[in-house]
Coordinates of C-alpha atoms and ligand atoms in Angstrom, one line a residue:
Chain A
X1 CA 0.0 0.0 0.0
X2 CA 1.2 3.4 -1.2
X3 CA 1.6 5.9 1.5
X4 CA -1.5 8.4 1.6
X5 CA -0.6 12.3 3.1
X6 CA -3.4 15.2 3.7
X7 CA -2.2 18.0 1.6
X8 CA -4.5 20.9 2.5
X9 CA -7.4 21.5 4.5
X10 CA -10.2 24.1 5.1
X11 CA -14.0 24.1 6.6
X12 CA -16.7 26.7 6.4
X13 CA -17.5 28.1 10.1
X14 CA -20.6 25.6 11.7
X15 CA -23.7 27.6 12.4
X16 CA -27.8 27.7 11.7
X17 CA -28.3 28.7 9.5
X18 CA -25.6 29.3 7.3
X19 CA -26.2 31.5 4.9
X20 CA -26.4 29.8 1.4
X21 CA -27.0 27.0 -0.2
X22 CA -25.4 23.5 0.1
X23 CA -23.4 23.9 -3.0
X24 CA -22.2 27.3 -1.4
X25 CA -21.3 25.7 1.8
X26 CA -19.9 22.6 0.0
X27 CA -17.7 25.0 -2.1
X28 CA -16.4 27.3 0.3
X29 CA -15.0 24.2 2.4
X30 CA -13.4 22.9 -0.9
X31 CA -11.7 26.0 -2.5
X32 CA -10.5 26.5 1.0
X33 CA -8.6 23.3 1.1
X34 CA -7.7 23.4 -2.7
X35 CA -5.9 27.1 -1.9
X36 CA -4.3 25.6 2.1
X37 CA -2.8 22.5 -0.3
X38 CA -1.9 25.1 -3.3
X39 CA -3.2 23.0 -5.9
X40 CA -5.6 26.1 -7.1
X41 CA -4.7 25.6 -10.7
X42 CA -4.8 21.5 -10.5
X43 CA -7.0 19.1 -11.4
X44 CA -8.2 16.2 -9.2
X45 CA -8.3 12.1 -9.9
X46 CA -11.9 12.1 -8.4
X47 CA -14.0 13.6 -5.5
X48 CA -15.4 11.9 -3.2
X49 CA -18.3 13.9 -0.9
X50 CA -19.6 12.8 2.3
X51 CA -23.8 14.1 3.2
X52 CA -26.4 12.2 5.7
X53 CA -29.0 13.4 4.3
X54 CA -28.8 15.8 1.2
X55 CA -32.0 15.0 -0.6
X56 CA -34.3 15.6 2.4
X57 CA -32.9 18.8 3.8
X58 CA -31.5 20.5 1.1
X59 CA -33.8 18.8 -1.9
X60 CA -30.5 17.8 -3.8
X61 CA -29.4 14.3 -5.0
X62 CA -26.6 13.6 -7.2
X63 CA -25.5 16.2 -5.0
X64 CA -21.3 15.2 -6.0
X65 CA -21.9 16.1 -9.6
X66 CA -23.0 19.3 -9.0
X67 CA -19.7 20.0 -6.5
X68 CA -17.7 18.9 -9.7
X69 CA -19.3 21.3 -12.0
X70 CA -19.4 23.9 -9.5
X71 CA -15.9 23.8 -8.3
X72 CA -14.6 23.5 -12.6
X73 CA -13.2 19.9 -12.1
X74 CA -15.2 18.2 -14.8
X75 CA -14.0 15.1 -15.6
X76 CA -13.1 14.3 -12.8
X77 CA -14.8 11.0 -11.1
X78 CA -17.4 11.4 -8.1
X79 CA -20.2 10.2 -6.5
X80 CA -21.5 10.7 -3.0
X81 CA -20.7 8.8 0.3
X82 CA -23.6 8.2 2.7
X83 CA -22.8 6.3 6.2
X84 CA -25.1 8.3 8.7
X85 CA -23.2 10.5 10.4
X86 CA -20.0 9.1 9.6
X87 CA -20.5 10.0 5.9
X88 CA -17.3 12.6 5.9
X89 CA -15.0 10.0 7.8
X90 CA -16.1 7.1 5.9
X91 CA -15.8 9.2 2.4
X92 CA -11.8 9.6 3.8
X93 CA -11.7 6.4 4.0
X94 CA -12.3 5.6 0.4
X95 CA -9.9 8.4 -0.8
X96 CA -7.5 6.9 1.4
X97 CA -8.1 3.5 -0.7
X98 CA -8.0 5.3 -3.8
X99 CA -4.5 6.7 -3.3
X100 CA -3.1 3.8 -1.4
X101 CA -4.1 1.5 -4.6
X102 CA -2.2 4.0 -7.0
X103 CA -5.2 4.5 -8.9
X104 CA -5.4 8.2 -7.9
X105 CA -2.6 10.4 -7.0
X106 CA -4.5 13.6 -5.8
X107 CA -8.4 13.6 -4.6
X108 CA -10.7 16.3 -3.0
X109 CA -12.7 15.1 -0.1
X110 CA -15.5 17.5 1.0
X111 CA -18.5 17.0 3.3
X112 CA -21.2 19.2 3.7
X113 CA -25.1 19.2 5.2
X114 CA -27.6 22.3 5.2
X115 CA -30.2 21.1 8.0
X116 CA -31.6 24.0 8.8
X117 CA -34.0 24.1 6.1
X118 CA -36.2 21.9 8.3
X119 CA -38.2 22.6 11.9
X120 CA -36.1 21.2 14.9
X121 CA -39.0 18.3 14.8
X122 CA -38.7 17.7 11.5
X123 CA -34.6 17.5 11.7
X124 CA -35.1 14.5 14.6
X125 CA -37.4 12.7 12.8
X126 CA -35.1 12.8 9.7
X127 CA -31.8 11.5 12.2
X128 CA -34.3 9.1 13.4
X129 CA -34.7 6.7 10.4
X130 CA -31.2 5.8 10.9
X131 CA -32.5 3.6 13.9
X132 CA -33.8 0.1 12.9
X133 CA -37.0 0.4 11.4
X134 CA -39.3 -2.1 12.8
X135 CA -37.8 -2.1 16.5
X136 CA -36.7 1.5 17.3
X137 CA -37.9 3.7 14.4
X138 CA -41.5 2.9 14.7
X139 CA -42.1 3.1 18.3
X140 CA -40.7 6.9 18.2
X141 CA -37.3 6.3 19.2
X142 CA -35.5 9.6 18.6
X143 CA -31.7 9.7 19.1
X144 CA -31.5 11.8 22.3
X145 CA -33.7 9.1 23.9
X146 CA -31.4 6.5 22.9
X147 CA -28.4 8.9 24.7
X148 CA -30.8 8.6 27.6
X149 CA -31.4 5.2 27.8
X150 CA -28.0 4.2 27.6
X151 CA -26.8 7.4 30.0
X152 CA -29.2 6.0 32.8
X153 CA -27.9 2.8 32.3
X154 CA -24.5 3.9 32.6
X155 CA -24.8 5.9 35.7
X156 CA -26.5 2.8 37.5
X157 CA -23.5 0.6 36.5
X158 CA -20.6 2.6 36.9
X159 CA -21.8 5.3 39.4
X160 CA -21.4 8.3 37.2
X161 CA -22.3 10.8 38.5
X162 CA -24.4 14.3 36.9
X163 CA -21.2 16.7 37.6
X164 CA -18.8 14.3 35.6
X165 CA -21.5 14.1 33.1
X166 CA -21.6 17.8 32.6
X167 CA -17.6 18.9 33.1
X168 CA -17.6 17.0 29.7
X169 CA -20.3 19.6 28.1
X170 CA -18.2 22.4 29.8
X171 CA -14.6 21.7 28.6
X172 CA -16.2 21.3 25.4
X173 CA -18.1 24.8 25.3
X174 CA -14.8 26.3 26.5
X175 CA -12.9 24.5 23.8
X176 CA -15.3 25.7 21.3
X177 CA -14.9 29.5 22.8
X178 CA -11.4 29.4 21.2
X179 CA -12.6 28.1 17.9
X180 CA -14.0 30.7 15.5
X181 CA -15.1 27.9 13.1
X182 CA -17.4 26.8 15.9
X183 CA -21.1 26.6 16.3
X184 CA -21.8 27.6 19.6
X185 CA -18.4 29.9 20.2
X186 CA -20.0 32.4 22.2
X187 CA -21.5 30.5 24.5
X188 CA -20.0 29.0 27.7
X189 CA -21.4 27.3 30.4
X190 CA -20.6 26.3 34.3
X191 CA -21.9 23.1 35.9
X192 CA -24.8 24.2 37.8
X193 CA -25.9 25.5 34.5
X194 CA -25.8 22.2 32.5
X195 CA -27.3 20.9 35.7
X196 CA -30.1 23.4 35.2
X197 CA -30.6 23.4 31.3
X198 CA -34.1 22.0 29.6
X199 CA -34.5 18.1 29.9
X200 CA -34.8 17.0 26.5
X201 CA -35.1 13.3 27.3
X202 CA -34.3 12.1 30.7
X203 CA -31.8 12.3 32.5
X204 CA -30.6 14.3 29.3
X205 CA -30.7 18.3 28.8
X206 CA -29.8 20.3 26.6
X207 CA -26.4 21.1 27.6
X208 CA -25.9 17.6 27.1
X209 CA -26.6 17.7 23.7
X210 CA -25.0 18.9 19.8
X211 CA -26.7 21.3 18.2
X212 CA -28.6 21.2 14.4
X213 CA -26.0 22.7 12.4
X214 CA -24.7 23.9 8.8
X215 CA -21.3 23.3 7.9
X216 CA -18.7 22.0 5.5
X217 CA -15.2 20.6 5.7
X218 CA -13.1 19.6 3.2
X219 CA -9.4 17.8 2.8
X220 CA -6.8 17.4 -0.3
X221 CA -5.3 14.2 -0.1
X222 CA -2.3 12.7 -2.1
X223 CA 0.1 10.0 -2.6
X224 CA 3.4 10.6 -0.6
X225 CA 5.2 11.0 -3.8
X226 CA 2.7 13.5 -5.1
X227 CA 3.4 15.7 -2.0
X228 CA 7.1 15.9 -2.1
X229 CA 6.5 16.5 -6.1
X230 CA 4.0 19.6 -5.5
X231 CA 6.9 20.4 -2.7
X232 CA 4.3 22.1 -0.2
X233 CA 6.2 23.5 3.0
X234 CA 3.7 23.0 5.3
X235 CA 4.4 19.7 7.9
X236 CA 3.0 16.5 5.7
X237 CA 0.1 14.7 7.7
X238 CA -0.1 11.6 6.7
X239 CA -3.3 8.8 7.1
X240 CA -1.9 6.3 9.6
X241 CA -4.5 4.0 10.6
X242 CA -7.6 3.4 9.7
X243 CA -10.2 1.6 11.3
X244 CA -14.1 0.8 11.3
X245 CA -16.4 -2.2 12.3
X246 CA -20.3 -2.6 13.1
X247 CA -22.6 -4.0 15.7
X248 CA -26.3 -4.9 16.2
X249 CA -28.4 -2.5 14.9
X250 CA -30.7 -2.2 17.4
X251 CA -28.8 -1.0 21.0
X252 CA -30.4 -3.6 23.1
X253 CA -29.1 -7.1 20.8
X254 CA -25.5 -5.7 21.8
X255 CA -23.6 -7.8 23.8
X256 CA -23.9 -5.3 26.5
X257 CA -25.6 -2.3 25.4
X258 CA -23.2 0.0 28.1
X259 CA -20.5 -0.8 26.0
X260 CA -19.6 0.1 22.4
X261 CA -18.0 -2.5 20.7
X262 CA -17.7 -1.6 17.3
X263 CA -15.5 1.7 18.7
X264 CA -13.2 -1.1 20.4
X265 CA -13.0 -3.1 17.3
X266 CA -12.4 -0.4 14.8
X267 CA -9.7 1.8 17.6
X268 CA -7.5 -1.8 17.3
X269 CA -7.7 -1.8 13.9
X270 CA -6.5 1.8 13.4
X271 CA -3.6 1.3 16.5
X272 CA -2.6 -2.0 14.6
X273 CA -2.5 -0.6 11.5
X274 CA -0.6 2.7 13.0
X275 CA 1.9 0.8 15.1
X276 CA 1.0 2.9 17.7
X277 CA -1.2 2.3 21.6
X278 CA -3.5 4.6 22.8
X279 CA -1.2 6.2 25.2
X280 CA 0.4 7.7 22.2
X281 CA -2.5 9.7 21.6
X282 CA -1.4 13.2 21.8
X283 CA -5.3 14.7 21.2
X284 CA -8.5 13.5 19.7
X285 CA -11.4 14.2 18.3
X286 CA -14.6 12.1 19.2
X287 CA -18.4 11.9 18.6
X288 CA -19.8 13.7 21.1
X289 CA -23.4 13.9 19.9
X290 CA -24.2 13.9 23.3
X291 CA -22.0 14.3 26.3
X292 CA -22.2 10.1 27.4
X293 CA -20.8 9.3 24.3
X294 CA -17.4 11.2 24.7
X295 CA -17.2 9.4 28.3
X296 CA -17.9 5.9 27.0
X297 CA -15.9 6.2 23.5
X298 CA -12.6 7.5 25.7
X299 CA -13.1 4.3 28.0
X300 CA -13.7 2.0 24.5
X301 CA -11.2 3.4 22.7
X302 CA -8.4 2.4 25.3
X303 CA -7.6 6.0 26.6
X304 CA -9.2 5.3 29.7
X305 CA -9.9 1.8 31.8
X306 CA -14.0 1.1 31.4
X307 CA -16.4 3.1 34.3
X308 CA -13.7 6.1 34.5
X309 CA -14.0 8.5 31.7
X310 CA -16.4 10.6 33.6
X311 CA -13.7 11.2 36.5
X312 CA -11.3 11.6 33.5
X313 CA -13.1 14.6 32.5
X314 CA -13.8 15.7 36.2
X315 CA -10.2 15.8 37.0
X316 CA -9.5 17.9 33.5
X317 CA -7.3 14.9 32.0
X318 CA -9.4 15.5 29.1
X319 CA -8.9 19.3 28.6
X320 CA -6.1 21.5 26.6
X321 CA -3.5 21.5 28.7
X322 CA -4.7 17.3 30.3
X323 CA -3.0 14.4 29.5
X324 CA -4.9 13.7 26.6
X325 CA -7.2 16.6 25.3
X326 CA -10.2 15.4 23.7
X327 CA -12.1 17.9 21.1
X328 CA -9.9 20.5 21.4
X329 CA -12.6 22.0 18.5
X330 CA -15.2 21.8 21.2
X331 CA -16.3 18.9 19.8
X332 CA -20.0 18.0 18.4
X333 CA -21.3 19.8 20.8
X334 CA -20.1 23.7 20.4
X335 CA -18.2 23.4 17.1
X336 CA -21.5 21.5 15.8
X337 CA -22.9 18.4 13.7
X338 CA -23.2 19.1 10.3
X339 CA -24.2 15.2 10.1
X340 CA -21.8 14.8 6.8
X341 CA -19.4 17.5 7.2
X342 CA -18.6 16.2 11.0
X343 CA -16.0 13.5 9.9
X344 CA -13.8 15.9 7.9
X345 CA -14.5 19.1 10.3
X346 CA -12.5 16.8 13.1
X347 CA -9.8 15.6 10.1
X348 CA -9.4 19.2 10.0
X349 CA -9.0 20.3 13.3
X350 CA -6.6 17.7 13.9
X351 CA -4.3 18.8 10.8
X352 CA -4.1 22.2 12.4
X353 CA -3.3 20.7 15.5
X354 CA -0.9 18.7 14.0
X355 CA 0.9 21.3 11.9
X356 CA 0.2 23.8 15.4
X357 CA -2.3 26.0 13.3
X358 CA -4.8 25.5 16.5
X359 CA -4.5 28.9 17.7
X360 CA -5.4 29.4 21.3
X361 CA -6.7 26.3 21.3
X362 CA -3.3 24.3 20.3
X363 CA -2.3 21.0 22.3
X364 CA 1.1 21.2 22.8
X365 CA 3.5 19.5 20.4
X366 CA 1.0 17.2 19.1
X367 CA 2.4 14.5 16.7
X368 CA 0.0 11.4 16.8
X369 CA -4.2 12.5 16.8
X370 CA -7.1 10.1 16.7
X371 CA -10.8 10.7 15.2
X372 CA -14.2 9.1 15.8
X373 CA -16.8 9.6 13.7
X374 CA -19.8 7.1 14.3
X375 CA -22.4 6.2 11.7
X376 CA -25.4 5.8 14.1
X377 CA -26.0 5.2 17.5
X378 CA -22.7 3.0 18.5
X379 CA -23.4 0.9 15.3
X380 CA -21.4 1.9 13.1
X381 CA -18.1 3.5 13.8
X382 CA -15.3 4.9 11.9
X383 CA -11.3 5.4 13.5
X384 CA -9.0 7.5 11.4
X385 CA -5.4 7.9 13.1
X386 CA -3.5 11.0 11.8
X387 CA 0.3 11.3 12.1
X388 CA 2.8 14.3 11.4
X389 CA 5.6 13.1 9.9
X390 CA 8.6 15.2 10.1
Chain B
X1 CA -57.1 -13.5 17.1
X2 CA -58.4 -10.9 19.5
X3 CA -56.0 -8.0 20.3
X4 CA -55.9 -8.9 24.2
X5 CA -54.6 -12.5 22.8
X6 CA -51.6 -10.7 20.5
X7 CA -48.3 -12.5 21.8
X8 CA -44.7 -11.0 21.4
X9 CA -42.7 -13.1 19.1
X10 CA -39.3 -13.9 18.8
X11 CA -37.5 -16.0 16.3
X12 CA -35.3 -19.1 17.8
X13 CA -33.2 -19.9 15.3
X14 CA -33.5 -23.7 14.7
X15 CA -29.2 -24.3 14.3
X16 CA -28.2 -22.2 17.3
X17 CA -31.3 -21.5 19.5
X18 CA -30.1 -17.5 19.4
X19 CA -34.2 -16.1 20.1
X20 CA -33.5 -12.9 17.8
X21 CA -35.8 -9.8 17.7
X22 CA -36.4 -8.2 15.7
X23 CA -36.5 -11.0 13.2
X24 CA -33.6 -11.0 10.5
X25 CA -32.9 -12.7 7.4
X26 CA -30.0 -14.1 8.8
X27 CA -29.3 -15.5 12.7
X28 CA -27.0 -13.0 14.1
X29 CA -25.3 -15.8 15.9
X30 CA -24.8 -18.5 13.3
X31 CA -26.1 -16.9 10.3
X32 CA -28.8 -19.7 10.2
X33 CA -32.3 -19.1 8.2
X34 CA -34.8 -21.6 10.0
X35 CA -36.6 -19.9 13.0
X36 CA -39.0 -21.3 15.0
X37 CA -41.5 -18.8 16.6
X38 CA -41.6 -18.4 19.9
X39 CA -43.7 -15.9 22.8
X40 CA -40.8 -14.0 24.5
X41 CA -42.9 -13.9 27.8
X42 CA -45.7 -12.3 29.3
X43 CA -43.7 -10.5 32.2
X44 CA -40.7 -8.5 31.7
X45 CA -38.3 -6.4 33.4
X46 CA -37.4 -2.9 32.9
X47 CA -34.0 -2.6 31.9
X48 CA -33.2 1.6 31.0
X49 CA -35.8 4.4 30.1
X50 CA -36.4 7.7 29.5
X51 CA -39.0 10.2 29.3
X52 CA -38.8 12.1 26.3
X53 CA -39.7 15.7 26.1
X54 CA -39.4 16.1 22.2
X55 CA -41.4 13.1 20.4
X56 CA -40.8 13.0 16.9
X57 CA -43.9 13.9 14.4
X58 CA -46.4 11.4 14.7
X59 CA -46.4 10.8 18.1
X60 CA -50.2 11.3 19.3
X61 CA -50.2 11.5 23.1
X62 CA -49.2 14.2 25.2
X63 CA -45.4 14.6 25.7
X64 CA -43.2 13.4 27.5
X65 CA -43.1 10.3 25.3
X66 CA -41.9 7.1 27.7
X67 CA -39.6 4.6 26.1
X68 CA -37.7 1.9 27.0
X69 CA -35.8 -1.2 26.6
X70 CA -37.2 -4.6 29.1
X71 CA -35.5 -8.1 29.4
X72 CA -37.7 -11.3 29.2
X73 CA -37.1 -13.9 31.5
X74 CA -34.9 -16.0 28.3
X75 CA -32.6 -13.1 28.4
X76 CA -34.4 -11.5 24.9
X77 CA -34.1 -7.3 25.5
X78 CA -36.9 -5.0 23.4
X79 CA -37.4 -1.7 23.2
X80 CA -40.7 0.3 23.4
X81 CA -43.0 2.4 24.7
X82 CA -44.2 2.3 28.0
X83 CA -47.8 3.1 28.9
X84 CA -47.0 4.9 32.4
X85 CA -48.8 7.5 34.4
X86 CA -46.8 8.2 37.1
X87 CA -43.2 7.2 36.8
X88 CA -42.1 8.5 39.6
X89 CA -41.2 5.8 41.6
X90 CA -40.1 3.8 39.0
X91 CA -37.4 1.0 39.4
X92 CA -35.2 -0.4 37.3
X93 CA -36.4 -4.1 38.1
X94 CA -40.1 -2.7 37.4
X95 CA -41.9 -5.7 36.0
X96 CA -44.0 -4.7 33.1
X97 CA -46.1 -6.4 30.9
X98 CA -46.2 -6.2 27.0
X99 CA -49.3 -4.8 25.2
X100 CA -50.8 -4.1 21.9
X101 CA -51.7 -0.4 21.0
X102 CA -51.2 2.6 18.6
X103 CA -47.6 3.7 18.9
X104 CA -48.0 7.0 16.2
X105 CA -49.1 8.1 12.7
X106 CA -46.3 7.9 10.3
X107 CA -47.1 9.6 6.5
X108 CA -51.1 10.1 8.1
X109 CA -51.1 6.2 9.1
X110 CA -51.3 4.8 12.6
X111 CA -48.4 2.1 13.4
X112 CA -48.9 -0.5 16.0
X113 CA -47.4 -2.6 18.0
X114 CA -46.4 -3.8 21.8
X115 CA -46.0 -1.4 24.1
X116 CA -45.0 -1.8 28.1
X117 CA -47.1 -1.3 31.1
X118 CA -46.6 -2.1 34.8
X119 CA -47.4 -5.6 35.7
X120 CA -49.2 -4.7 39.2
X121 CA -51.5 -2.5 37.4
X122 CA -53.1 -5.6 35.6
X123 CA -53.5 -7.1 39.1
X124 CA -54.8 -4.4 41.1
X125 CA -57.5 -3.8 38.2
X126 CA -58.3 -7.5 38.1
X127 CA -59.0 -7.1 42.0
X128 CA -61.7 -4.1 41.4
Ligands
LIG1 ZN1 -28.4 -19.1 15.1

């Protein structure tokens, strides 16, 4: 397998709404990461773009050939990527595969969803159909009830407690205060006022919860021989491990429904593939639709021993300047969850950390990052293990 | 069959004895395709839940919308509604019952299927 390196990066700021349409938001991310990778007057082996949900928010199918003509890069191959909410990881993914095979040398990957075309109602029952049909969808299982479920469940087991549960929504919203591509950047919060925020399914609030966002992101990606040929100066990032596996569909056929499996299987597969352990993990980004799952994927991924990644967060391990910071973007919930952008939004976030673009929010000499990007409620989930090399 | 007579079906797979449910093509034990149909149990125990102040369109009673996921006495777990007034005081080990009833509309048509609803209930109503 050829060597595969992220060239250039760029995402549209994470809002709703965002002004535009999903072409405009899909196109700002990608001529931003075309002009970061300086390929402006190149043309690309294919393009691969990543959206949940296209044709029923934003009333647009075939939605990658209209990027192509929009962005000039007719003939170039592409067709649309659609894995839940890891769309944007999952569409890396198969441009890594691309390069690595040495049938492309040089690919755009961009992700983008417009949601807020719909109501708020609307917009859950949409998420919604990604649940099994027959056993969750159709009794009115929502995803924030499934957060719930497996939140209460959690607490009872390992004694979490509500303050661990919300130091995780704070450190997230403070992360997100130094992000200007983020959602939610002008809001912080404090514990008592997670503690005190709306139930939207209990024992969740809304503190405990992402947002409905717009957003792009978008990545160049090349061969390592492409990269040293275009001769960019910034620090070459290169796709180290990848990883991804499934599980029941339905939460409660799981082996144990308190743990995520298919975030176990598909971390090992990415460390494996890396050569790396999670204690090499110098910062990560994880899907953190709702506050729980950051706590249980830091415990599945290996970064923290099962039943402790709510004390983690309580004792600020998991902040900026902790031992490992986790979504140093603010995560799902402040820098948002633009469903198909969300996978490449936390590749890019971890190339600026990586090169030390973060700004104030920069983990210190960050060499080794890790991404999770899940493709429905724990069934799905997609590791992508980034690496400066240097 | 009468509606109170509706049973909650599993499928035991006929290689591996896996009861799976919802049913699939496949066991997802053994991959086997033979299932025998069998009633998952007429008590239950509550397992997680949550009240949900949002319910999706559709959803015809008055919020919050009560779902959650039970375990039959042969280990089988379900998720569903569950028809409770005053859950309060509810318990994890609540033992429920299943029954049939209108879950929501979904494109103007009403889905059914098993909801849950307290065990005692039936017996203090069967008392009166
Ligand atoms: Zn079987």
């Amino acid at each position: 397998m050829r060597e595969v390196t992220i060239m250039g990066c760029g995402m549209t700021k994470f809002a709703r709404p965002l002004p535009g349409s999903l072409m405009d938001i899909a196109s700002e991310a990608s001529l931003k990461a075309i002009e970061d990778a300086g390929a402006g007057d190149r043309d690309f082996d294919a393009v691969y773009f990543a959206s949940m949900a296209c044709g029923e928010f934003a009333h647009q199918t075939a939605a990658a050939t209209a990027l192509v003509d929009e962005l000039a890069l007719i003939p170039a191959p592409t067709h649309r990527i659609e894995n839940g909410p890891a769309s944007g990881a999952s569409a890396i993914r198969d441009a890594f595969f691309g390069i690595a095979s040495g049938m492309y040398d040089l690919v755009l990957v961009t992700g983008a969803e417009k949601m807020s075309t719909v109501s708020g109602a609307v917009a859950t029952d949409l998420i919604s159909t990604m649940l099994h049909h027959e056993a969750e969808y159709l009794h009115g299982a929502t995803l924030p009830s499934f957060a719930a479920m497996l939140t209460r469940l959690y607490m009872k087991r390992y004694g979490l407690t509500e303050n661990q549960l919300a130091a995780v929504a704070v450190k997230n919203h403070e992360n997100g205060s130094k992000n200007p591509y983020a959602q939610l950047s002008h809001k912080k919060c404090t514990i008592e006022g997670v503690k005190d925020s709306i139930m939207i399914a209990d024992p969740i609030r809304m503190y405990h919860c992402c947002p409905v966002s717009d957003g792009g992101a978008s990545l160049v990606i090349c061969s390592a021989e492409k990269a040293r040929e275009l001769g960019i100066k910034k620090p070459l990032i290169k796709i180290a491990g990848l990883g991804q596996a499934t599980d029941a569909h339905t939460l409660q056929e799981r082996e144990d429904p308190a743990v995520l499996k298919s975030v176990q299987l598909a971390s090992q597969q990415a460390f494996k593939m890396a050569g790396l352990e999670p204690k090499d993990i110098d910062v990560a980004e994880v899907h953190d639709a709702f506050e729980i799952l950051e706590i249980v994927e830091s415990e599945d991924a290996g970064f923290f021993p099962k039943g402790e990644g709510g004390k983690a967060a309580e004792e600020g391990k998991t902040a900026l300047d902790g031992e490992l910071p986790i979504n140093p973007s603010g995560g799902l919930k402040s820098r948002g969850h633009a469903l198909g952008a969300t996978g490449l939004a936390q590749a890019v976030e971890l190339v600026w950390q990586l090169r030390g673009e973060a700004g104030e929010r920069q983990v210190k000499d960050a060499k080794n990052a890790y991404a999770l990007n899940f493709g429905g409620f724990g069934d799905n989930s997609v590791v992508t293990v980034l690496r400066r090399t240097d | 069959m009468s509606e109170e007579e509706k049973k909650m079906i599993g499928f035991k797979c006929k290689k591996c004895s896996r009861i799976n449910y919802p049913k699939r093509a496949r066991c997802l034990s053994c991959k086997g395709m033979e299932f025998e149909e069998v009633e998952l149990g007429k008590e239950c125990e509550l397992v997680t839940y949550t009240q949900v102040y949002n319910p999706p369109a559709g959803y015809k009673g008055d919020p919050p919308l009560m779902l959650g996921i039970v375990k039959f006495p042969n280990g089988v777990l379900a998720m569903g509604q569950l028809a409770i007034d005053h859950p309060k005081d509810l318990k994890l080990s609540a033992k429920l019952r299943p029954i049939w009833g209108m879950l929501r509309e979904i494109g103007g048509k009403e889905v059914f299927g098993f909801k849950f609803e307290l065990a005692k209930k039936e017996q203090t109503s069967k008392l009166k």
